mmCIF file of C-alpha atoms in Angstrom:
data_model
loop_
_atom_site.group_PDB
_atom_site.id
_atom_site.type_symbol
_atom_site.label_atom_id
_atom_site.label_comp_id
_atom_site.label_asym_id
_atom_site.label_seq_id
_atom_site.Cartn_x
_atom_site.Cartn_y
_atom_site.Cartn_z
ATOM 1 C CA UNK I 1 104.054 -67.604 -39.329
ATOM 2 C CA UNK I 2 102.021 -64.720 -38.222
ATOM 3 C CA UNK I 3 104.426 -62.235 -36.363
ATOM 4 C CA UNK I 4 101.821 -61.623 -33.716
ATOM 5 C CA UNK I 5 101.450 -65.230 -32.714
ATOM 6 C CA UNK I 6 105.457 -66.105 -33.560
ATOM 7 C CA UNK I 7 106.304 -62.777 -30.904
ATOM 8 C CA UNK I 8 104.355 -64.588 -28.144
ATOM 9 C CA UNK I 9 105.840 -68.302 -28.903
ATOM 10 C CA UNK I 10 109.341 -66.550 -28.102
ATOM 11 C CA UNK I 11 108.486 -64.948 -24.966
ATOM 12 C CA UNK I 12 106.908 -68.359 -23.381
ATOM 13 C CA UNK I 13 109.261 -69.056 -20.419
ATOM 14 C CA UNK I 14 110.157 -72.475 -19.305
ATOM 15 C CA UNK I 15 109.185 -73.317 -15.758
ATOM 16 C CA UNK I 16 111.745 -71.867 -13.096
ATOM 17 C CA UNK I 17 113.471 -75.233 -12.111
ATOM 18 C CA UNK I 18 114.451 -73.844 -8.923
ATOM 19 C CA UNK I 19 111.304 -72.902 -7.682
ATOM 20 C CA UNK I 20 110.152 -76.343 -8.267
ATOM 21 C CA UNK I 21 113.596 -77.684 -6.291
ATOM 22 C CA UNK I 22 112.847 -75.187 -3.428
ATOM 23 C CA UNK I 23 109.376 -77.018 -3.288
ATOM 24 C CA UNK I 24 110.525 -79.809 -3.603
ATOM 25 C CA UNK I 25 112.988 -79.620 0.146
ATOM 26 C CA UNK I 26 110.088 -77.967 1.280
ATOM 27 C CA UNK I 27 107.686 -80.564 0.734
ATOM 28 C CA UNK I 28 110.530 -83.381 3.064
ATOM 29 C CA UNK I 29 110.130 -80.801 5.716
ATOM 30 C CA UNK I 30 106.706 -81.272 6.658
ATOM 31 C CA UNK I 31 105.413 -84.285 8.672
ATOM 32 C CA UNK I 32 104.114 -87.148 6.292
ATOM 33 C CA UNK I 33 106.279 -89.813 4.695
ATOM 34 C CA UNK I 34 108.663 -88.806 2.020
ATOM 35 C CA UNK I 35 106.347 -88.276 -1.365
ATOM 36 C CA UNK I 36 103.134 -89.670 0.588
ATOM 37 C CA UNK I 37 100.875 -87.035 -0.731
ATOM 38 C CA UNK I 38 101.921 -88.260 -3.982
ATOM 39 C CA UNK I 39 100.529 -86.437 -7.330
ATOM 40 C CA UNK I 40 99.046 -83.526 -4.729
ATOM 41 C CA UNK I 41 103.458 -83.257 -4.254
ATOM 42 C CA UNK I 42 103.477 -83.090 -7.594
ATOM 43 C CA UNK I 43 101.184 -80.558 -8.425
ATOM 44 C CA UNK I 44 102.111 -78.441 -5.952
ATOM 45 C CA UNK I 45 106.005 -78.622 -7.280
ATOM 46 C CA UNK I 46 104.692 -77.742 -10.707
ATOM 47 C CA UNK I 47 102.437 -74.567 -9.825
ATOM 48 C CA UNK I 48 105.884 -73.046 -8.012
ATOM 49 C CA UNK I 49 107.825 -73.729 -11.072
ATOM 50 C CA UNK I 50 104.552 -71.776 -12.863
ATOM 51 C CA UNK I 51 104.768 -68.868 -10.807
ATOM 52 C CA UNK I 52 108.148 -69.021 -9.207
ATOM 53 C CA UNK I 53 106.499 -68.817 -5.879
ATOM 54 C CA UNK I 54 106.408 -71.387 -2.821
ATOM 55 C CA UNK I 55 102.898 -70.613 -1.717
ATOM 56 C CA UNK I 56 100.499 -70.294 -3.996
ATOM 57 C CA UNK I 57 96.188 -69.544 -4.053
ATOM 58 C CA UNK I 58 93.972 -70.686 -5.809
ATOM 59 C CA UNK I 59 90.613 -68.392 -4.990
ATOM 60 C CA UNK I 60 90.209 -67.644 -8.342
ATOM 61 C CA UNK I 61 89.296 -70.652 -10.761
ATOM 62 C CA UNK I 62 88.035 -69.859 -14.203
ATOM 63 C CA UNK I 63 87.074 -72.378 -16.952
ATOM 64 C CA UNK I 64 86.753 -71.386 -20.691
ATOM 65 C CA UNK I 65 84.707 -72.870 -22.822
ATOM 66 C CA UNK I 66 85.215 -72.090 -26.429
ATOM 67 C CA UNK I 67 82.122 -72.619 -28.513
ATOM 68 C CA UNK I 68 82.055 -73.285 -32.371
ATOM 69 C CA UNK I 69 80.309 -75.574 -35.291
ATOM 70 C CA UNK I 70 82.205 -77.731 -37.841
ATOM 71 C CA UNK I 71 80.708 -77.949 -41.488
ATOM 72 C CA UNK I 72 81.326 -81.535 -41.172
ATOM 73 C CA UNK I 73 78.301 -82.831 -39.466
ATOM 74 C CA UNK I 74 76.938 -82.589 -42.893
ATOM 75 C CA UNK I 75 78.091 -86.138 -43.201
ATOM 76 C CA UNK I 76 76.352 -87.635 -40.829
ATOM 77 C CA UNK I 77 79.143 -87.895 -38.232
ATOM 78 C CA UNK I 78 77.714 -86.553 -34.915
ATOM 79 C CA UNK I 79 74.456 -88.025 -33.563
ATOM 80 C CA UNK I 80 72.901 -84.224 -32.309
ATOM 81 C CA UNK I 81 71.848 -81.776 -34.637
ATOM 82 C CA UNK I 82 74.041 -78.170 -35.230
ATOM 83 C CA UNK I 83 71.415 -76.230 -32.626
ATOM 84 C CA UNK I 84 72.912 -78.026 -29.806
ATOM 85 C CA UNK I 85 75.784 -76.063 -29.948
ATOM 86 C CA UNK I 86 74.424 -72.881 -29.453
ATOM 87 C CA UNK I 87 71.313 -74.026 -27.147
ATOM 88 C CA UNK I 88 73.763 -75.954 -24.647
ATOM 89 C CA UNK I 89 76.547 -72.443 -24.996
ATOM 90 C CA UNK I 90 73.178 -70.684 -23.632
ATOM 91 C CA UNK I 91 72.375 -73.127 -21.094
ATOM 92 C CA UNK I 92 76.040 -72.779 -19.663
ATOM 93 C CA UNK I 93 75.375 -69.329 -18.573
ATOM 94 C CA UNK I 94 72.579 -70.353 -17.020
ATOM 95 C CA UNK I 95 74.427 -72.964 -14.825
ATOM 96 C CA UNK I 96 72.038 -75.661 -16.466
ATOM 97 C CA UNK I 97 74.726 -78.291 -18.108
ATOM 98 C CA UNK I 98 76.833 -80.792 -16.597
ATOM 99 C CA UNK I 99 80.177 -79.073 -16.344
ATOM 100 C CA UNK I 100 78.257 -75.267 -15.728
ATOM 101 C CA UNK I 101 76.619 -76.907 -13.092
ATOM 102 C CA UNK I 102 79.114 -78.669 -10.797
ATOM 103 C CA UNK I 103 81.539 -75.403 -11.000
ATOM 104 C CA UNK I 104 78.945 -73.335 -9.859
ATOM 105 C CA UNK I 105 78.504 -75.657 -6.988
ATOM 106 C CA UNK I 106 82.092 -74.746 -6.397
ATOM 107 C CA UNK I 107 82.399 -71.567 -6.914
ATOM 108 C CA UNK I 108 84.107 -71.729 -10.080
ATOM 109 C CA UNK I 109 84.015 -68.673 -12.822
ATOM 110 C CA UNK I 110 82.469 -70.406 -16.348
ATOM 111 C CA UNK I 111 83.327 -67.982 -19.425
ATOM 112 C CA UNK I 112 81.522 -69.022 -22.508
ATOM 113 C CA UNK I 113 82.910 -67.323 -25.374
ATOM 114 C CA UNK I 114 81.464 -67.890 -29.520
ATOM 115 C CA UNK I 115 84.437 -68.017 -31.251
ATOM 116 C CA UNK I 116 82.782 -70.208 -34.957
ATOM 117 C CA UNK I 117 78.757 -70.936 -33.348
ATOM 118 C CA UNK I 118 76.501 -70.916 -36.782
ATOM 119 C CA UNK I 119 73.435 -70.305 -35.808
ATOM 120 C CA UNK I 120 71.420 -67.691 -33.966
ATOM 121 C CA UNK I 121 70.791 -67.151 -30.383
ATOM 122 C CA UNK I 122 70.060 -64.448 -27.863
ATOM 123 C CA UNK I 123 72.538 -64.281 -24.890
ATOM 124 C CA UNK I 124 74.382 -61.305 -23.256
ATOM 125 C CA UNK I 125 76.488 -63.652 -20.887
ATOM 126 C CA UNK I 126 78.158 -64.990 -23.871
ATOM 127 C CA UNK I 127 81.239 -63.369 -25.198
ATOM 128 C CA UNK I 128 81.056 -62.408 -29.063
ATOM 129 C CA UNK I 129 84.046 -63.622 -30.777
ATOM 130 C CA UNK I 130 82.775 -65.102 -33.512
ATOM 131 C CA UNK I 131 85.276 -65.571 -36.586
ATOM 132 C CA UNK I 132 83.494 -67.106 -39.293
ATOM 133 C CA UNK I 133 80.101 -68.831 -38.595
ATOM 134 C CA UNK I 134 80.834 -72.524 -38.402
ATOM 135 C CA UNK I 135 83.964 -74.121 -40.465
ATOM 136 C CA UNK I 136 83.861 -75.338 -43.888
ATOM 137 C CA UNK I 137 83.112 -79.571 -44.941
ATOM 138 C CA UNK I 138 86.837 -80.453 -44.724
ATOM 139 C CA UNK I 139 85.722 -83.222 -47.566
ATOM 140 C CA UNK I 140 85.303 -80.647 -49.695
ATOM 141 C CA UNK I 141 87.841 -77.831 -48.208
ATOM 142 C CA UNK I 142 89.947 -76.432 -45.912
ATOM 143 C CA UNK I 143 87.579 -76.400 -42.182
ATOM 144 C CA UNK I 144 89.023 -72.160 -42.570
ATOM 145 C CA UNK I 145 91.464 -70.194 -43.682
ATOM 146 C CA UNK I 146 95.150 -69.995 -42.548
ATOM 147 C CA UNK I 147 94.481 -66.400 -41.415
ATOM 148 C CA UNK I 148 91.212 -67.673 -39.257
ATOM 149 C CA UNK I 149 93.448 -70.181 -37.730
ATOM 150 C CA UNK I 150 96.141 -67.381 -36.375
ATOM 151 C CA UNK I 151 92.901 -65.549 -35.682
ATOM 152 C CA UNK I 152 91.404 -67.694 -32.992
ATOM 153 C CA UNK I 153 94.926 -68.339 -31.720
ATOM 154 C CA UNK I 154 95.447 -64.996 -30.767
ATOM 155 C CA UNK I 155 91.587 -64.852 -29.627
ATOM 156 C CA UNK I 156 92.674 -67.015 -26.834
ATOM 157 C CA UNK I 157 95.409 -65.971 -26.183
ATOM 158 C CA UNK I 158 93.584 -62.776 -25.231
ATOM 159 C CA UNK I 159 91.006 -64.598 -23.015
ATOM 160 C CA UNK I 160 94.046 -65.798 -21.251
ATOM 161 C CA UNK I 161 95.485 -62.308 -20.935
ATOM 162 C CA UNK I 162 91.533 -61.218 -19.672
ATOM 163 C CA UNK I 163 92.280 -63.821 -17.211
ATOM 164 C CA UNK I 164 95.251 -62.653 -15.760
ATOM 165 C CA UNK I 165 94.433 -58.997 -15.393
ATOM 166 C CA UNK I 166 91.351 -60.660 -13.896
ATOM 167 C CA UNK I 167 94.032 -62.357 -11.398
ATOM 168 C CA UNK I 168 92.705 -65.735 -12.294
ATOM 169 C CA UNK I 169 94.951 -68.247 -10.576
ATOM 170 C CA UNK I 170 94.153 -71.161 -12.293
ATOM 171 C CA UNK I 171 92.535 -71.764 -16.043
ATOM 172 C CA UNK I 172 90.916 -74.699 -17.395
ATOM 173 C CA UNK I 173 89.904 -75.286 -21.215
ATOM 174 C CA UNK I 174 86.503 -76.435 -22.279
ATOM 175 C CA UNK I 175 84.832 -76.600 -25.697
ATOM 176 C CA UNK I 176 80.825 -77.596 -26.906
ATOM 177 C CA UNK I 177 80.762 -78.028 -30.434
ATOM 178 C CA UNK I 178 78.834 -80.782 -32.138
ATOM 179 C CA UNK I 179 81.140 -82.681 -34.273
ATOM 180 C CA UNK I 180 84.464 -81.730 -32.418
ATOM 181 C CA UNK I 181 85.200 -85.045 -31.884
ATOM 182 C CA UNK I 182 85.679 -85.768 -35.573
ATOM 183 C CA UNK I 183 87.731 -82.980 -35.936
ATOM 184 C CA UNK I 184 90.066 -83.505 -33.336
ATOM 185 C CA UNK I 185 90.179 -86.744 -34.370
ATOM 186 C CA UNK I 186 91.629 -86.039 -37.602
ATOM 187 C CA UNK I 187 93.956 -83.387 -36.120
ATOM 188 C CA UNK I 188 94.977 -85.950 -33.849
ATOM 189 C CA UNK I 189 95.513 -88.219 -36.727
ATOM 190 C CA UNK I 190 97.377 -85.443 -38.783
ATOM 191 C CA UNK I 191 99.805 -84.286 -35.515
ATOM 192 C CA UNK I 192 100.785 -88.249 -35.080
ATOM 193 C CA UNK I 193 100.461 -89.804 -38.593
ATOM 194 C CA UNK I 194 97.883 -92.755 -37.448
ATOM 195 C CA UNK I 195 94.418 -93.049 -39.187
ATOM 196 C CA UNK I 196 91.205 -92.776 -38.134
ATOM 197 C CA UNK I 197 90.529 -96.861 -36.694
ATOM 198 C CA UNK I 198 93.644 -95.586 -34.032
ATOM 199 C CA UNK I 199 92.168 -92.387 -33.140
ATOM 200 C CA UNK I 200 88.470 -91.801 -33.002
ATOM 201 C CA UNK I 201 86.085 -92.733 -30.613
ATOM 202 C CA UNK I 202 82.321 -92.494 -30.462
ATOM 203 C CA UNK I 203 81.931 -88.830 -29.012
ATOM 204 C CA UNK I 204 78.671 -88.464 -27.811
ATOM 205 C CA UNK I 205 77.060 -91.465 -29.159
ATOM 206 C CA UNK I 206 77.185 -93.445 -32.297
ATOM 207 C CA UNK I 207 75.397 -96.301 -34.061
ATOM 208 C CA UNK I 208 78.002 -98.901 -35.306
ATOM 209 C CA UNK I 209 76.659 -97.353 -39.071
ATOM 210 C CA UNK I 210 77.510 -93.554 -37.806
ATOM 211 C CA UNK I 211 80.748 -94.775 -36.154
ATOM 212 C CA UNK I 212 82.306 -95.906 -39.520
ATOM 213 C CA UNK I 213 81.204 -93.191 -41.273
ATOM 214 C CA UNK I 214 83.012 -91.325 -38.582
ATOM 215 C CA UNK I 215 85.691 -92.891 -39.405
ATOM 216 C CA UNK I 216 85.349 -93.345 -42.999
ATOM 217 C CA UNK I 217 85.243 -89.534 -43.236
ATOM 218 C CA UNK I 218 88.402 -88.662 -41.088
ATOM 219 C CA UNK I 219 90.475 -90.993 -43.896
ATOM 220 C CA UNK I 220 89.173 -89.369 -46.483
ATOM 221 C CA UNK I 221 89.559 -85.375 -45.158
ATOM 222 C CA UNK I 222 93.116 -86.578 -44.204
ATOM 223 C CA UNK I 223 94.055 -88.008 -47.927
ATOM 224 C CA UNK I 224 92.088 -84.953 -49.437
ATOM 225 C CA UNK I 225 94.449 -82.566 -47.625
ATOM 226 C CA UNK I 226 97.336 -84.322 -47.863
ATOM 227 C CA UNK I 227 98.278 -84.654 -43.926
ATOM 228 C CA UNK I 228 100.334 -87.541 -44.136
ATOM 229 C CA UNK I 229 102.649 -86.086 -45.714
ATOM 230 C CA UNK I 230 104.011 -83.395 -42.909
ATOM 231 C CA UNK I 231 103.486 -84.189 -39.147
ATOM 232 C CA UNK I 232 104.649 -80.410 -38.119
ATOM 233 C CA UNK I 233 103.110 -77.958 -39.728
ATOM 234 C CA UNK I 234 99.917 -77.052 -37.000
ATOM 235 C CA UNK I 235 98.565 -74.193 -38.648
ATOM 236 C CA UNK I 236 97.876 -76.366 -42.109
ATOM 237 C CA UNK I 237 96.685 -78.891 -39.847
ATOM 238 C CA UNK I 238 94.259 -76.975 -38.287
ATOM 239 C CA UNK I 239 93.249 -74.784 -41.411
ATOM 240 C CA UNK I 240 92.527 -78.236 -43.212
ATOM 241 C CA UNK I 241 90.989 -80.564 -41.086
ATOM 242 C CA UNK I 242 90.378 -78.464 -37.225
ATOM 243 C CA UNK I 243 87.896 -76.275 -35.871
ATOM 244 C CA UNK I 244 87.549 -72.911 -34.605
ATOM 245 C CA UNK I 245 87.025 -74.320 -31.217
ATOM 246 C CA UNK I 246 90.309 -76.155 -31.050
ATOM 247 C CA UNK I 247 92.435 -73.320 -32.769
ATOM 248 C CA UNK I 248 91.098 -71.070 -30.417
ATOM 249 C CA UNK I 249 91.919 -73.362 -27.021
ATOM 250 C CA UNK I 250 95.822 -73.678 -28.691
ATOM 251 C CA UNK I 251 95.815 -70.081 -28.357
ATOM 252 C CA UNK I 252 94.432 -70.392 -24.606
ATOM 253 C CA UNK I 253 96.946 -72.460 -23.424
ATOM 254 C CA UNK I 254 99.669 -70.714 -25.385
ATOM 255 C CA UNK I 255 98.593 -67.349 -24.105
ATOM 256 C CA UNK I 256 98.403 -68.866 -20.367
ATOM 257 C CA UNK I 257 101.636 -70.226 -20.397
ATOM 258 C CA UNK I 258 102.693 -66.661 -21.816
ATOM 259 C CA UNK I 259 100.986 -65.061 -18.588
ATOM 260 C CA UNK I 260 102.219 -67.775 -16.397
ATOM 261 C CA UNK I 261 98.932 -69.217 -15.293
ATOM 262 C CA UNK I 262 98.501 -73.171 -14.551
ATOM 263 C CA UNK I 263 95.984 -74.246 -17.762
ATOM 264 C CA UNK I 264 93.384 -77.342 -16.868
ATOM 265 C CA UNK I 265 93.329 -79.781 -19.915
ATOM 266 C CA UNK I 266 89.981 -81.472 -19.856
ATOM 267 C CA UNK I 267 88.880 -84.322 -21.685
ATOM 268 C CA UNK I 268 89.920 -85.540 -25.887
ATOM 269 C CA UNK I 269 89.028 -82.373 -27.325
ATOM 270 C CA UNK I 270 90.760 -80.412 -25.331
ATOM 271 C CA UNK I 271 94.568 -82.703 -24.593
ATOM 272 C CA UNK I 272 94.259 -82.522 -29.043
ATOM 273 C CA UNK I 273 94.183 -78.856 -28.444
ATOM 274 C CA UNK I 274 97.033 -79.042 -25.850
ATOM 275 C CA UNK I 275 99.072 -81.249 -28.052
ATOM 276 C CA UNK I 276 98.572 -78.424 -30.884
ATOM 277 C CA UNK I 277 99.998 -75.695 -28.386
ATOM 278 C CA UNK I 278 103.266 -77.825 -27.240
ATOM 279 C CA UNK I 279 103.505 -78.770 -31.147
ATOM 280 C CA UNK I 280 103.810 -74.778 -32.019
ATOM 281 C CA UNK I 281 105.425 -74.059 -28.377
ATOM 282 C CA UNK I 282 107.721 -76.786 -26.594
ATOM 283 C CA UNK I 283 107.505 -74.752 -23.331
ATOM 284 C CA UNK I 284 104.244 -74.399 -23.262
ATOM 285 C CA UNK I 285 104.071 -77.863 -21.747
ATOM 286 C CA UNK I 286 105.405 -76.859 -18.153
ATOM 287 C CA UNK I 287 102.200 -75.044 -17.784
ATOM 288 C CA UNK I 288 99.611 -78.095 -18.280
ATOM 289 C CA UNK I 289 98.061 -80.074 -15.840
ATOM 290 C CA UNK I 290 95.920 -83.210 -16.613
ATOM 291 C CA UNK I 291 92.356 -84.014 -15.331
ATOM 292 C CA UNK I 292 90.861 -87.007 -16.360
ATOM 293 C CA UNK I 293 90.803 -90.291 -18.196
ATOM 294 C CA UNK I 294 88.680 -89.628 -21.613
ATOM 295 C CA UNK I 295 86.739 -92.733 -22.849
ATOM 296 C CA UNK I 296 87.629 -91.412 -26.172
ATOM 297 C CA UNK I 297 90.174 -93.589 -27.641
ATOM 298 C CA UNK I 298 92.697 -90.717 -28.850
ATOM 299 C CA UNK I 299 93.057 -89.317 -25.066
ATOM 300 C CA UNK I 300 96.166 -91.418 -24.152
ATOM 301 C CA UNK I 301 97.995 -91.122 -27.599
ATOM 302 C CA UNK I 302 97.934 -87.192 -27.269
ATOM 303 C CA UNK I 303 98.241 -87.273 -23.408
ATOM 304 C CA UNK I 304 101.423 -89.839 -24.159
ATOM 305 C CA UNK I 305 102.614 -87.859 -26.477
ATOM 306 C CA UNK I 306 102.769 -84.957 -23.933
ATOM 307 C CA UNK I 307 103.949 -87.261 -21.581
ATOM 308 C CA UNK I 308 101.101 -86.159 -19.091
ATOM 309 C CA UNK I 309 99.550 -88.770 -16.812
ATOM 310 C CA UNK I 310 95.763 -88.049 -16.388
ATOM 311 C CA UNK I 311 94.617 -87.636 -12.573
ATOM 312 C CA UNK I 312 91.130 -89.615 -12.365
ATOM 313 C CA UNK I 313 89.366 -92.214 -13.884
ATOM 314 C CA UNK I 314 85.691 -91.556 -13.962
ATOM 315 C CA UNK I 315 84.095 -92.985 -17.194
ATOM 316 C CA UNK I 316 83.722 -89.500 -18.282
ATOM 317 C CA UNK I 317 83.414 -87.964 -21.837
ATOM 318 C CA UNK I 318 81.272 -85.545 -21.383
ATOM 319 C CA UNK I 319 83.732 -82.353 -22.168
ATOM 320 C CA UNK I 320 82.777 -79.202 -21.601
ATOM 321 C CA UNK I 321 85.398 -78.479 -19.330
ATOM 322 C CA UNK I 322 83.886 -80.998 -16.874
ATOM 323 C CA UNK I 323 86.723 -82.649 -15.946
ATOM 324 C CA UNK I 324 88.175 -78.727 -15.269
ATOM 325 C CA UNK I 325 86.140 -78.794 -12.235
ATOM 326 C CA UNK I 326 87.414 -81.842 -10.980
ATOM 327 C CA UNK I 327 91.069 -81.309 -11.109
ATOM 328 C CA UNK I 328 90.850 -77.866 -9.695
ATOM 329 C CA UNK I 329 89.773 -79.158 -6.305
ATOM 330 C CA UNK I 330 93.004 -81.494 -6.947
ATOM 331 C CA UNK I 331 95.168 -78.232 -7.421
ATOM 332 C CA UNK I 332 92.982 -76.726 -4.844
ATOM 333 C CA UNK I 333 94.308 -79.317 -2.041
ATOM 334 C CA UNK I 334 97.843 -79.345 -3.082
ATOM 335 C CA UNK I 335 98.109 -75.924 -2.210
ATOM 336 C CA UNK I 336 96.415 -75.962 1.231
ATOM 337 C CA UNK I 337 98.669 -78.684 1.741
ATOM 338 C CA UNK I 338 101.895 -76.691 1.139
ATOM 339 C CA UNK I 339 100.598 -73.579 2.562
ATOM 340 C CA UNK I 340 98.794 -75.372 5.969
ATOM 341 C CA UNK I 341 100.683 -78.536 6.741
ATOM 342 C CA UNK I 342 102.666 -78.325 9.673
ATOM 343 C CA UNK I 343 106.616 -79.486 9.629
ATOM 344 C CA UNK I 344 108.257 -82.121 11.566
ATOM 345 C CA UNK I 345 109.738 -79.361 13.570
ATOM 346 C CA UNK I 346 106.588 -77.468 14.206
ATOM 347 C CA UNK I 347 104.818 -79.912 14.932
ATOM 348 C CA UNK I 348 107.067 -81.523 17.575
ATOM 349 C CA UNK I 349 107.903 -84.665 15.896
ATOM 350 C CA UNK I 350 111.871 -85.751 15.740
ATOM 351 C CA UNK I 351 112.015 -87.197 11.796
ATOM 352 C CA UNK I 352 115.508 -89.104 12.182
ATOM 353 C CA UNK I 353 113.459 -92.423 11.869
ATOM 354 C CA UNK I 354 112.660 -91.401 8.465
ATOM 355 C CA UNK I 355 116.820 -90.724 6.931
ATOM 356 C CA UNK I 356 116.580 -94.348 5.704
ATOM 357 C CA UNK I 357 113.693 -93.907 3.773
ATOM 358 C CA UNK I 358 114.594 -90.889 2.415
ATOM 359 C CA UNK I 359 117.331 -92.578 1.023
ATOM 360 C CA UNK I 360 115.761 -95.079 -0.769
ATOM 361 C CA UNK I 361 113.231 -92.593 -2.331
ATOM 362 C CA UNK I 362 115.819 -90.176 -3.917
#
């Protein structure tokens, strides 16, 4: 284990349990039914155990998207070319794709960061992290090198420290990389042991041919490298079969639940990536909050496996970080509720009628 990484995996706090509790007897005080506001209750429990405060703000939203290509669409398994990736990282900055342009609309902070693109483009608004132009044909080799893994872990785990000297309240993780869905497929596959017919879905968009090839390839990278064999070790995982987009959103999540900042998972992509983190960090979990439903058939084994309930149901698969935007106005309304809502006291309203309920609830 790199001692960089393995020094910030020991500092990662658990939640503070009595925050949460304190939120918790807060929440009964004010005037609704006893758990009414139901996941919003939730949420706002969780983001006190985060930062060990009651009330908490939320003014500051940023979503990072971590851009990279995978030497794997060489097979045929992603229906857009390898440009797409660095055309659409562009077009982010310029508030002109789906996600970029719905968090503008809400004042939401989009940082789009090159951490593996491989091929050329001109933009100033994107941050230059590149570690290796594009990964390697995980057929044929390891997607990258154990040390490129630990370095785009610790890549974002410093766009998670920029965030918090930035006072970002809340993070969410987005990727755009074509052929990231085959990747985190077989990561997915390598973290839980199933094949590819469990775990991979059609991404963007797939003819039946392209699908099985999909899937066809994902066996064969998984064999080649020997995954079935050990479930643990996440670092092989990713050096063998991952991308630099998903090694790089571990370390964002790791590095946020280091800095104590609530981290948005978005859609497949992104939960694999999440499932990574918790795999290297246990802890790390207490910082994660859910978004969406991915149509992408591996969502629900990695977001059962962190035993995280996704918020919405909207068809989506887009990535990006869309469903980021989404669940921050979620996060966003738990808080005013917390910090606003009046008590049963304040608001001149005698709660005995309500003992017997209370009862039954807890």
């Amino acid at each position: 284990m790199n001692e960089k990484l393995e020094s910030f995996l020991k500092n990662v706090k658990p939640a503070d349990d009595a925050a949460m509790a304190e939120a918790s007897r807060y929440l009964e005080t004010l005037a609704k039914p006893p758990g009414s506001l139901g996941k919003l209750e939730e949420a706002a429990c969780r983001f006190a155990g985060i930062t060990g405060k009651l009330h908490n703000h939320t003014e500051k939203k940023r979503i990072i998207v971590l851009c990279a290509d995978n030497g794997v669409t060489a097979h045929g398994v992603s229906s857009a070319p390898v440009s797409v990736t660095a055309a659409q990282a562009v077009n982010m900055t310029k508030n002109l794709t789906g996600m970029s342009s719905m968090a503008h609309a809400f004042g939401q902070e989009v940082q789009v960061v090159d951490v593996g693109i491989a091929t050329d483009y001109i933009c100033d608004k994107i941050l230059n992290r590149n570690i290796r132009k594009g990964t390697g044909d995980i057929l044929r080799e390891p997607a990258m090198t154990e040390q490129e893994v630990y370095d785009a872990i610790l890549t974002g785990i410093s766009l998670a420290q920029m965030a918090s000297m930035d006072a970002v309240n809340l993070i969410g993780v987005g990727e755009m990389g074509i052929g990231n869905t085959t990747t985190s497929s077989a990561v997915l596959g390598a973290l839980t042991g199933m094949n590819a017919e469990e775990v991979t879905g059609r991404g963007g968009g797939l003819t039946d041919k392209a699908f099985e090839i999909k899937k066809n390839v994902i066996d064969r990278a998984l064999a080649f490298h020997k995954l079935r064999e050990d479930q643990s070790d996440v670092i092989k995982i990713l050096s063998c079969v991952g991308g630099l987009d998903i090694a790089a959103m571990c370390g964002v999540y790791i590095g946020a639940a280091f800095y104590r900042i609530p981290a948005v998972i978005d859609g497949f992509i992104s939960i694999v990536a999440a499932l990574g983190a918790v795999r290297l960090c246990p802890a790390v979990r207490d910082y994660l909050f859910p978004s969406h439903l991915s149509e992408e058939k591996g969502y629900l084994i990695a977001a059962k496996a962190l035993d995280l309930e996704p918020w919405l149901a909207l068809d989506m698969r887009l990535g990006e970080g869309s469903g980021c935007v989404i669940a921050f106005c979620v996060i966003e309304a738990a808080c005013a509720m917390i910090n606003g809502m009046g008590s049963f006291a304040t608001n001149g309203i005698d709660d005995g009628y309500l003992e017997d309920i209370r009862k039954s609830v807890n």
